[in-house]
C-alpha cells in the first residue's frame, strides 16, 4: 500500500513538472507542432486533413511524412478546452507520465526488485531527456510509451517460454498491437524494436537446453509480433528515409572523388577502388554518426543537434550519473543470474542509435535514439541500489548524501537552463520567426493587394491560419499546390527562391530575409523588421521603391 502511494505521489509530481507553464515552455510553436494542430483542426471541421484526405492514417504536412495518431489524440482537448499550445502538448505529457509507470513495471518484471523499479521511476521522472521530449507536441514520447508496453508484455511472455507453459493469446495479441503502435508512431522504432526482440529471442533459444513444441510456438508468435507490424508500417518508413536517409548525403561521394583524383597515378586503379568506394565511405559515415551518440558531449554536456530540443549547455543525462553509471554497469555484469537482463539492456543501448545513424539530419540526434534512456535509467538505478545495500550506515549515509546533493544541483541547473534561459536562447530553431512574421504581416497587409513570401518560408501559411488569415477550406481546395516551387492561397504567394520578387508590383507586400534589400534584383525599401527574443534579426517586410 505504501509503495502504491509513493508511486502515485511521484507520478503526480512528474506530471506537474511536465505541465507547469506548458503553454510557453518550450517557447513558440515549432513547425512540426503547428502542423499537427492545423491538421487536427481540419479533421474536427471536416473529417479531412489539410490535404483533403478523409480520416488519414498518415499526414504529409510541410512535406514531412508522419503518423496522424497524435492529431486524433488532440481532438478531445481541442473540443473541450479549445485550440491552444497547451492543449496541443497535453497528450505528450500524458504519454510521458504513462511511460513512467511502465518503466516501473518493466524494471520490476526484469529484476523482481521493487526498489530498483522505484529508483528507475524516480530517475526517469527527473531525466532532462524525458522531460524535454514529453513537453513537446511530438510523436516520439508516444512511440516510446507503446514500446515500453511491448517490452513489458515481452518479459511476461518470456516466463511462459521458460516454464514451457501455454501462452494466453491475449498477451501475444496485445504485444503485437503495442509493437504496431510504436512502429507506426515513429519511424526509428521500425529498426529498434525488431533489433531488440530478435536479439532477445536468439538468446532465449541459445540459452534453452532444448526447445519443446510449445517453446517453438511461443518463439514463432514473438517473431510474428514484431515482423507483422514491421511489414505493415514499412512503406511509411521508406517515404521518410528517401528524404533524409544516409544515401541522400552526397558528401561521401565528394570525398571519394577528391581522394581518387589526388591519388590517381600513384597507385593501381584496382587498389584505389578497393579503398575509395561508396560502400566503404558510407559505412564510415554510418559509424561516425553511430558513435557520436555515445560521447560525453552528447550525453552529459551539450545534448544533440536536434535544435528544437536544445537546452543550452545541458546534456541529456545528469553529471552526477557518470559515477553511478559506471557502478551500475559493474553491478549488472556481476549479476550472473540475470543474463537475459544483460542481453536485453545491451540490445536496447546498441540498437537505439542505429536509425538515427542512417540519416543525415541532426547528428547526433536527440529524438531518434531517445529509447536509450531505458538503459541509462536502469543502469543508474542499479548503481544507487548498490549504495542502499551497503551495510555500514555511516558510509551509506555519506554516499547517499553526495548522490542527493548532486542530483539536487544537477536538476536545479537543468531547471534554470530549461525554464529561464531556453525561452530566449536562439529561438530561430523553434519557428519563432514564423510567428513574429505572421503577426507583422497581419498588421500592415490591408494596404496591399498581394503578399509575396520568398526564402522558402513555406510553413508560414500555418501561422497565418493561426492569425485567422487563411481558411482551412481554402487549403483543402489546393492540397497539391503547396508542394510545388510556388503556390498561392488567397492573397498569399509562396516561393522557394531567396529574395525572388521578379513578379512583384507596387501594391504588393514582400516578405524575405533581412538581406533581401541587397540580394534582390529589384529596388526594395524595408517597411518592417522582425527580431528574435535575443535581439537577432529575423525577417523583413519590403515594398518596391
XYZ file of C-alpha atoms in Angstrom:
545
model
C 0.000 0.000 0.000
C 2.808 2.408 0.918
C 4.581 1.565 -2.335
C 1.480 2.368 -4.402
C 1.029 5.655 -2.548
C 4.664 6.598 -3.161
C 4.357 5.735 -6.859
C 1.219 7.879 -7.085
C 2.978 10.839 -5.445
C 5.961 10.514 -7.814
C 3.669 10.358 -10.855
C 1.726 13.432 -9.699
C 4.945 15.403 -9.140
C 6.272 14.236 -12.521
C 3.039 15.408 -14.147
C 3.369 18.827 -12.512
C 6.997 19.157 -13.675
C 5.872 18.435 -17.228
C 2.714 20.537 -17.238
C 3.893 23.725 -15.490
C 3.924 26.665 -17.929
C 3.406 24.194 -20.780
C 1.839 26.922 -22.887
C 5.094 28.894 -23.021
C 7.913 26.373 -22.486
C 9.247 25.146 -24.788
C 8.793 28.597 -26.320
C 6.876 29.157 -29.537
C 5.236 26.553 -31.711
C 7.743 24.618 -33.780
C 6.582 23.965 -37.345
C 6.162 20.242 -36.614
C 3.928 21.040 -33.649
C 1.957 23.559 -35.686
C 1.428 21.038 -38.492
C -0.271 18.626 -36.077
C -2.521 21.416 -34.804
C -3.709 22.571 -38.217
C -4.472 19.012 -39.283
C -6.335 18.308 -36.050
C -8.421 21.436 -36.586
C -9.120 20.427 -40.182
C -10.195 16.914 -39.142
C -12.525 18.362 -36.488
C -14.010 20.754 -39.047
C -14.455 18.384 -41.983
C -13.159 14.909 -41.180
C -10.325 15.610 -43.625
C -6.741 16.766 -43.158
C -5.329 19.891 -44.782
C -4.539 17.836 -47.899
C -8.246 16.942 -48.156
C -7.763 13.246 -47.296
C -10.587 11.683 -45.295
C -9.560 10.419 -41.826
C -5.925 9.928 -42.855
C -3.578 7.378 -41.307
C -0.534 9.498 -42.163
C -0.044 13.250 -42.550
C 2.056 14.855 -45.272
C 2.035 18.363 -43.837
C 5.087 20.529 -44.722
C 6.445 17.572 -46.718
C 7.118 15.610 -43.535
C 5.580 12.131 -43.561
C 4.277 11.409 -40.043
C 1.515 9.385 -38.347
C -1.836 11.040 -37.821
C -2.492 9.366 -34.461
C -1.191 12.316 -32.459
C -3.643 14.618 -34.247
C -6.537 12.322 -33.350
C -5.432 12.325 -29.713
C -5.512 16.132 -29.715
C -9.181 16.202 -30.722
C -10.755 15.813 -27.218
C -8.626 18.603 -25.752
C -9.325 20.915 -28.683
C -13.079 20.330 -28.435
C -13.246 20.732 -24.636
C -10.616 23.438 -23.991
C -10.146 24.979 -27.428
C -7.137 25.101 -29.743
C -4.010 26.273 -27.945
C -0.376 25.389 -27.429
C -1.291 23.849 -24.074
C -3.980 21.548 -25.432
C -1.734 20.532 -28.325
C 1.030 19.415 -25.949
C -1.001 17.799 -23.167
C -1.247 14.379 -24.916
C 2.571 14.199 -24.904
C 2.611 14.972 -21.172
C 0.067 12.224 -20.504
C 2.088 9.723 -22.537
C 5.176 10.811 -20.627
C 3.555 10.060 -17.265
C 2.229 6.697 -18.508
C 5.734 5.783 -19.662
C 6.998 6.433 -16.113
C 4.567 3.887 -14.726
C 5.558 1.430 -17.461
C 9.277 1.771 -16.693
C 8.494 0.862 -13.079
C 6.531 -2.224 -14.125
C 9.146 -3.246 -16.702
C 12.113 -2.983 -14.326
C 10.205 -4.836 -11.618
C 9.413 -7.578 -14.154
C 13.054 -7.860 -15.233
C 14.780 -7.782 -11.832
C 11.937 -8.752 -9.486
C 13.122 -5.922 -7.228
C 10.698 -3.142 -6.388
C 13.454 -0.882 -5.037
C 15.307 -0.898 -8.367
C 11.980 -0.305 -10.108
C 11.131 2.604 -7.799
C 14.567 4.185 -8.243
C 14.192 3.848 -12.027
C 10.809 5.574 -11.823
C 12.273 8.481 -9.837
C 15.285 8.845 -12.134
C 13.213 8.880 -15.309
C 10.789 11.391 -13.800
C 13.643 13.914 -13.351
C 15.520 12.989 -16.527
C 16.288 16.064 -18.685
C 15.885 13.908 -21.781
C 12.474 12.595 -20.760
C 11.196 15.984 -19.601
C 12.245 17.711 -22.833
C 10.706 15.033 -25.049
C 7.444 14.781 -23.100
C 6.751 18.537 -23.117
C 6.559 18.931 -26.899
C 3.913 18.094 -29.483
C 5.819 15.171 -30.916
C 5.167 11.521 -31.673
C 8.470 10.462 -30.039
C 7.118 10.065 -26.495
C 4.030 8.328 -27.853
C 6.132 5.669 -29.618
C 8.358 5.324 -26.549
C 5.351 4.578 -24.345
C 3.978 1.944 -26.715
C 7.463 0.428 -26.925
C 7.700 0.102 -23.129
C 4.296 -1.565 -23.122
C 5.535 -4.057 -25.706
C 8.701 -4.777 -23.694
C 6.660 -5.321 -20.530
C 4.464 -7.854 -22.314
C 7.551 -9.492 -23.830
C 9.053 -10.235 -20.418
C 5.751 -11.540 -19.118
C 5.509 -13.849 -22.136
C 9.118 -14.992 -21.676
C 8.055 -16.538 -18.365
C 5.750 -18.833 -20.326
C 8.689 -19.697 -22.589
C 10.986 -20.507 -19.665
C 8.345 -22.539 -17.828
C 7.158 -24.230 -21.040
C 3.571 -23.146 -20.373
C 0.815 -22.351 -22.819
C 0.746 -18.679 -23.712
C -2.510 -16.676 -23.447
C -3.383 -15.449 -26.937
C -4.496 -12.112 -25.452
C -0.955 -11.302 -24.284
C 0.632 -12.017 -27.644
C -2.128 -10.020 -29.372
C -1.554 -7.047 -27.076
C 2.213 -7.246 -27.604
C 1.741 -7.267 -31.377
C -0.627 -4.304 -31.067
C 1.854 -2.392 -28.872
C 4.667 -3.014 -31.357
C 2.440 -1.953 -34.230
C 1.557 1.316 -32.494
C 5.206 2.022 -31.624
C 6.464 1.346 -35.167
C 3.592 3.310 -36.663
C 4.099 6.241 -34.300
C 7.798 6.841 -35.005
C 9.970 5.504 -37.795
C 13.108 4.731 -35.770
C 11.209 2.036 -33.861
C 10.870 0.033 -37.078
C 14.561 -0.744 -36.629
C 14.852 -0.578 -32.854
C 12.044 -2.964 -31.869
C 12.959 -5.787 -34.302
C 16.623 -5.500 -33.251
C 15.835 -5.805 -29.532
C 13.191 -8.503 -29.942
C 15.341 -10.580 -32.295
C 18.394 -10.339 -30.020
C 16.315 -11.407 -27.026
C 14.719 -14.265 -28.957
C 18.072 -15.572 -30.196
C 19.421 -15.541 -26.643
C 16.399 -17.474 -25.384
C 16.990 -20.164 -27.979
C 20.718 -20.397 -27.317
C 20.282 -20.489 -23.544
C 17.445 -23.023 -23.606
C 18.805 -26.589 -23.256
C 16.182 -27.955 -25.649
C 13.224 -26.449 -27.399
C 9.839 -28.059 -26.915
C 6.998 -27.695 -29.380
C 5.396 -25.136 -27.084
C 8.596 -23.067 -26.922
C 8.875 -23.162 -30.706
C 5.271 -21.988 -30.929
C 5.876 -19.155 -28.464
C 9.023 -18.135 -30.345
C 7.083 -18.046 -33.590
C 4.433 -15.854 -32.021
C 7.061 -13.474 -30.596
C 8.699 -13.337 -34.021
C 5.365 -12.528 -35.654
C 4.644 -9.885 -33.002
C 7.337 -7.593 -34.401
C 7.656 -8.794 -38.003
C 3.981 -8.231 -38.807
C 3.971 -4.604 -37.559
C 7.260 -4.033 -39.401
C 5.760 -5.207 -42.703
C 2.598 -3.150 -42.192
C 4.499 0.086 -41.452
C 7.462 -0.454 -43.790
C 6.133 1.680 -46.664
C 5.798 4.736 -44.434
C 9.389 4.373 -43.259
C 10.713 4.253 -46.815
C 8.978 7.515 -47.710
C 10.694 9.269 -44.806
C 14.047 7.524 -45.385
C 14.121 8.607 -49.029
C 14.045 12.219 -47.830
C 16.632 12.127 -45.035
C 18.386 8.767 -45.485
C 22.157 8.409 -45.384
C 22.331 7.602 -49.104
C 20.898 11.040 -49.908
C 24.093 12.572 -48.482
C 26.496 13.418 -51.321
C 29.453 14.205 -49.055
C 30.925 10.651 -49.119
C 30.779 10.716 -52.927
C 32.563 14.068 -52.982
C 35.311 12.746 -50.684
C 35.750 9.634 -52.848
C 36.075 11.807 -55.948
C 38.598 14.109 -54.272
C 40.772 11.284 -52.932
C 40.609 9.307 -56.179
C 41.608 12.364 -58.201
C 44.564 13.094 -55.921
C 45.914 9.545 -55.797
C 45.366 8.547 -59.435
C 48.737 7.737 -60.985
C 50.295 6.940 -57.615
C 48.605 3.532 -57.224
C 46.896 0.947 -59.476
C 43.203 1.567 -60.276
C 42.089 -1.726 -58.677
C 43.950 -0.752 -55.497
C 42.316 2.685 -55.395
C 38.832 1.241 -55.943
C 39.338 -1.272 -53.146
C 39.513 1.577 -50.616
C 37.720 4.512 -52.243
C 34.225 3.253 -52.962
C 30.703 4.058 -51.795
C 30.157 1.033 -49.509
C 33.323 1.838 -47.555
C 32.717 5.571 -47.198
C 29.001 5.342 -46.462
C 29.763 2.716 -43.821
C 32.395 5.030 -42.323
C 29.807 7.826 -42.251
C 27.338 5.499 -40.550
C 29.921 4.578 -37.895
C 30.793 8.223 -37.334
C 27.099 9.011 -36.837
C 26.600 5.970 -34.617
C 29.450 6.604 -32.196
C 28.570 10.307 -31.890
C 25.617 9.194 -29.741
C 27.937 7.769 -27.076
C 30.159 10.801 -26.499
C 30.363 12.678 -23.219
C 29.408 15.871 -25.013
C 26.136 14.365 -26.235
C 25.228 12.586 -23.017
C 26.405 14.973 -20.294
C 27.336 18.403 -21.646
C 25.507 19.680 -24.718
C 22.870 17.183 -25.865
C 22.203 16.531 -29.538
C 21.918 18.580 -32.700
C 18.112 18.436 -32.852
C 17.817 22.162 -32.325
C 14.149 22.292 -31.305
C 15.004 20.256 -28.182
C 18.168 22.210 -27.432
C 18.665 23.121 -23.777
C 21.723 25.421 -23.605
C 24.817 23.617 -22.269
C 22.756 20.762 -20.881
C 23.375 17.103 -21.633
C 20.629 14.506 -21.691
C 21.942 12.866 -18.510
C 22.843 14.478 -15.193
C 26.561 14.867 -14.419
C 26.108 13.052 -11.097
C 25.142 9.968 -13.104
C 28.660 9.470 -14.506
C 29.969 7.534 -11.454
C 26.573 5.926 -10.881
C 26.510 4.576 -14.438
C 29.977 3.094 -14.026
C 28.950 1.491 -10.742
C 25.657 0.227 -12.112
C 27.352 -1.308 -15.136
C 29.636 -3.318 -12.873
C 26.613 -4.429 -10.836
C 24.788 -5.598 -13.967
C 27.802 -7.506 -15.288
C 28.188 -9.293 -11.944
C 24.531 -10.407 -11.902
C 25.234 -13.860 -13.346
C 21.630 -14.974 -12.863
C 20.351 -12.029 -14.919
C 21.834 -12.891 -18.316
C 18.550 -12.101 -20.041
C 18.522 -8.629 -18.456
C 22.116 -8.102 -19.593
C 21.325 -9.119 -23.178
C 18.129 -7.076 -23.284
C 19.684 -3.877 -21.911
C 22.723 -4.228 -24.176
C 20.388 -4.619 -27.155
C 18.466 -1.505 -26.082
C 21.667 0.533 -25.833
C 23.327 -0.579 -29.051
C 20.164 -0.636 -31.176
C 18.973 2.831 -30.129
C 21.278 4.952 -32.379
C 21.008 2.751 -35.499
C 18.036 4.533 -37.068
C 19.473 7.977 -36.316
C 22.830 6.942 -37.800
C 21.171 6.009 -41.082
C 20.028 9.604 -41.607
C 21.689 12.894 -42.488
C 19.685 15.191 -40.192
C 20.725 16.467 -36.758
C 23.580 14.106 -35.889
C 23.819 13.272 -33.038
C 20.046 13.204 -32.810
C 18.130 13.961 -29.634
C 14.858 12.268 -30.540
C 15.588 9.210 -32.720
C 17.777 7.395 -30.117
C 15.657 8.564 -27.167
C 14.805 4.971 -26.208
C 18.403 4.576 -24.967
C 17.167 6.391 -21.856
C 15.847 2.978 -20.741
C 19.396 1.642 -20.477
C 20.856 4.711 -18.782
C 17.999 4.891 -16.271
C 18.159 1.230 -15.262
C 21.963 1.142 -15.015
C 21.981 4.284 -12.859
C 19.288 2.742 -10.653
C 21.490 -0.331 -10.162
C 24.323 1.945 -9.042
C 22.115 3.651 -6.457
C 20.722 0.285 -5.342
C 24.263 -0.846 -4.579
C 24.733 2.151 -2.283
C 21.484 1.293 -0.483
C 22.821 -2.223 0.084
C 25.914 -1.008 1.962
C 25.667 -2.382 5.485
C 27.859 0.194 7.208
C 25.464 3.052 7.913
C 27.995 5.953 8.025
C 29.355 5.051 4.576
C 25.863 4.510 3.174
C 24.631 7.818 4.584
C 27.677 9.689 3.291
C 27.359 8.302 -0.254
C 23.595 8.836 -0.373
C 24.105 12.436 0.775
C 26.535 13.024 -2.091
C 24.067 11.476 -4.547
C 21.145 13.564 -3.259
C 23.152 16.805 -3.233
C 24.483 16.002 -6.699
C 21.021 15.365 -8.094
C 19.693 18.480 -6.393
C 22.367 20.641 -8.008
C 22.064 18.961 -11.420
C 18.281 19.223 -11.521
C 18.447 22.840 -10.358
C 20.908 23.606 -13.153
C 18.672 21.891 -15.711
C 15.615 23.719 -14.359
C 17.351 27.074 -14.783
C 18.623 26.277 -18.286
C 15.275 24.907 -19.424
C 12.795 27.305 -17.837
C 14.795 30.548 -17.695
C 17.444 30.555 -20.428
C 15.963 28.403 -23.185
C 12.926 30.675 -23.832
C 15.244 33.466 -25.024
C 18.146 31.440 -26.444
C 18.449 31.005 -30.241
C 14.734 30.859 -30.878
C 15.101 30.691 -34.666
C 15.315 26.910 -34.126
C 11.750 26.844 -32.823
C 9.986 28.705 -35.641
C 9.674 31.938 -33.664
C 10.322 33.773 -36.919
C 7.112 32.373 -38.425
C 5.017 33.568 -35.506
C 6.615 37.010 -35.494
C 6.330 37.293 -39.246
C 2.675 36.273 -39.357
C 1.771 38.943 -36.803
C 3.833 41.575 -38.642
C 2.126 40.748 -41.945
C -1.337 40.988 -40.393
C -0.538 44.461 -39.030
C 0.111 46.004 -42.469
C -1.340 43.698 -45.136
C -4.646 45.558 -45.560
C -2.850 48.246 -47.563
C -1.624 45.752 -50.184
C -3.205 43.598 -52.882
C -0.891 40.596 -52.517
C 1.676 39.244 -50.072
C 4.680 37.603 -51.757
C 6.767 35.370 -49.487
C 10.253 34.257 -50.585
C 13.125 32.319 -48.960
C 11.121 29.063 -48.795
C 9.110 30.171 -45.751
C 6.523 27.582 -46.751
C 5.412 26.742 -43.222
C 4.325 30.364 -42.774
C 0.857 29.522 -44.098
C 0.146 27.578 -40.866
C 0.918 30.620 -38.723
C -1.213 32.821 -40.966
C -4.021 30.353 -40.308
C -3.384 30.829 -36.570
C -3.903 34.553 -37.188
C -7.240 33.775 -38.912
C -5.956 34.946 -42.299
C -6.268 31.640 -44.180
C -9.294 29.341 -44.168
C -8.860 25.592 -43.819
C -11.330 25.101 -46.649
C -9.036 27.156 -48.910
C -6.113 24.866 -48.068
C -8.133 21.738 -48.760
C -9.062 23.054 -52.204
C -5.416 23.218 -53.342
C -3.711 20.335 -51.496
C -1.080 19.525 -54.106
C -0.066 23.081 -54.925
C 1.720 23.548 -51.600
C 4.339 21.025 -52.691
C 5.237 22.961 -55.839
C 8.045 25.521 -56.079
C 5.430 28.270 -55.986
C 1.841 28.245 -54.824
C -0.892 30.679 -53.859
C -3.595 30.652 -51.194
C -5.849 33.681 -51.337
C -3.683 36.804 -51.470
C -0.578 34.948 -50.255
C 2.023 33.756 -52.771
C 4.856 31.499 -51.557
C 8.031 30.643 -53.471
C 11.254 28.805 -52.665
C 13.743 31.222 -54.196
C 15.662 33.585 -51.963
C 14.597 37.216 -52.366
C 12.774 36.417 -55.618
C 10.359 39.283 -56.210
C 10.608 39.334 -60.003
C 6.814 39.315 -60.421
C 6.147 41.879 -57.705
C 4.117 45.017 -58.280
C 3.901 48.350 -56.498
C 0.874 47.273 -54.463
C 2.483 44.054 -53.176
C 3.853 43.411 -49.696
C 7.138 41.495 -49.955
C 8.469 39.123 -47.296
C 12.022 37.789 -47.117
C 15.288 37.690 -45.223
C 16.883 40.822 -43.811
C 19.469 40.745 -46.616
C 16.931 40.885 -49.458
C 17.423 44.622 -49.928
C 20.956 43.770 -51.107
C 20.375 40.439 -52.857
C 17.153 41.203 -54.713
C 17.312 42.386 -58.321
C 14.545 44.899 -57.566
C 14.931 48.129 -55.608
C 13.384 47.490 -52.194
C 12.525 49.599 -49.178
C 12.304 47.933 -45.777
C 8.884 48.513 -44.283
C 9.257 46.495 -41.089
C 11.865 44.334 -39.345
C 11.188 41.402 -37.002
C 13.570 40.264 -34.265
C 14.058 37.113 -32.208
C 13.807 37.236 -28.401
C 17.609 37.573 -28.126
C 17.647 40.613 -30.440
C 18.878 38.782 -33.552
C 17.277 39.884 -36.835
C 14.617 37.512 -38.165
C 12.883 38.647 -41.385
C 11.837 41.839 -43.116
C 8.799 43.234 -44.876
C 9.552 45.205 -48.043
C 7.849 47.251 -50.720
C 9.094 48.228 -54.155
C 10.602 51.678 -54.491
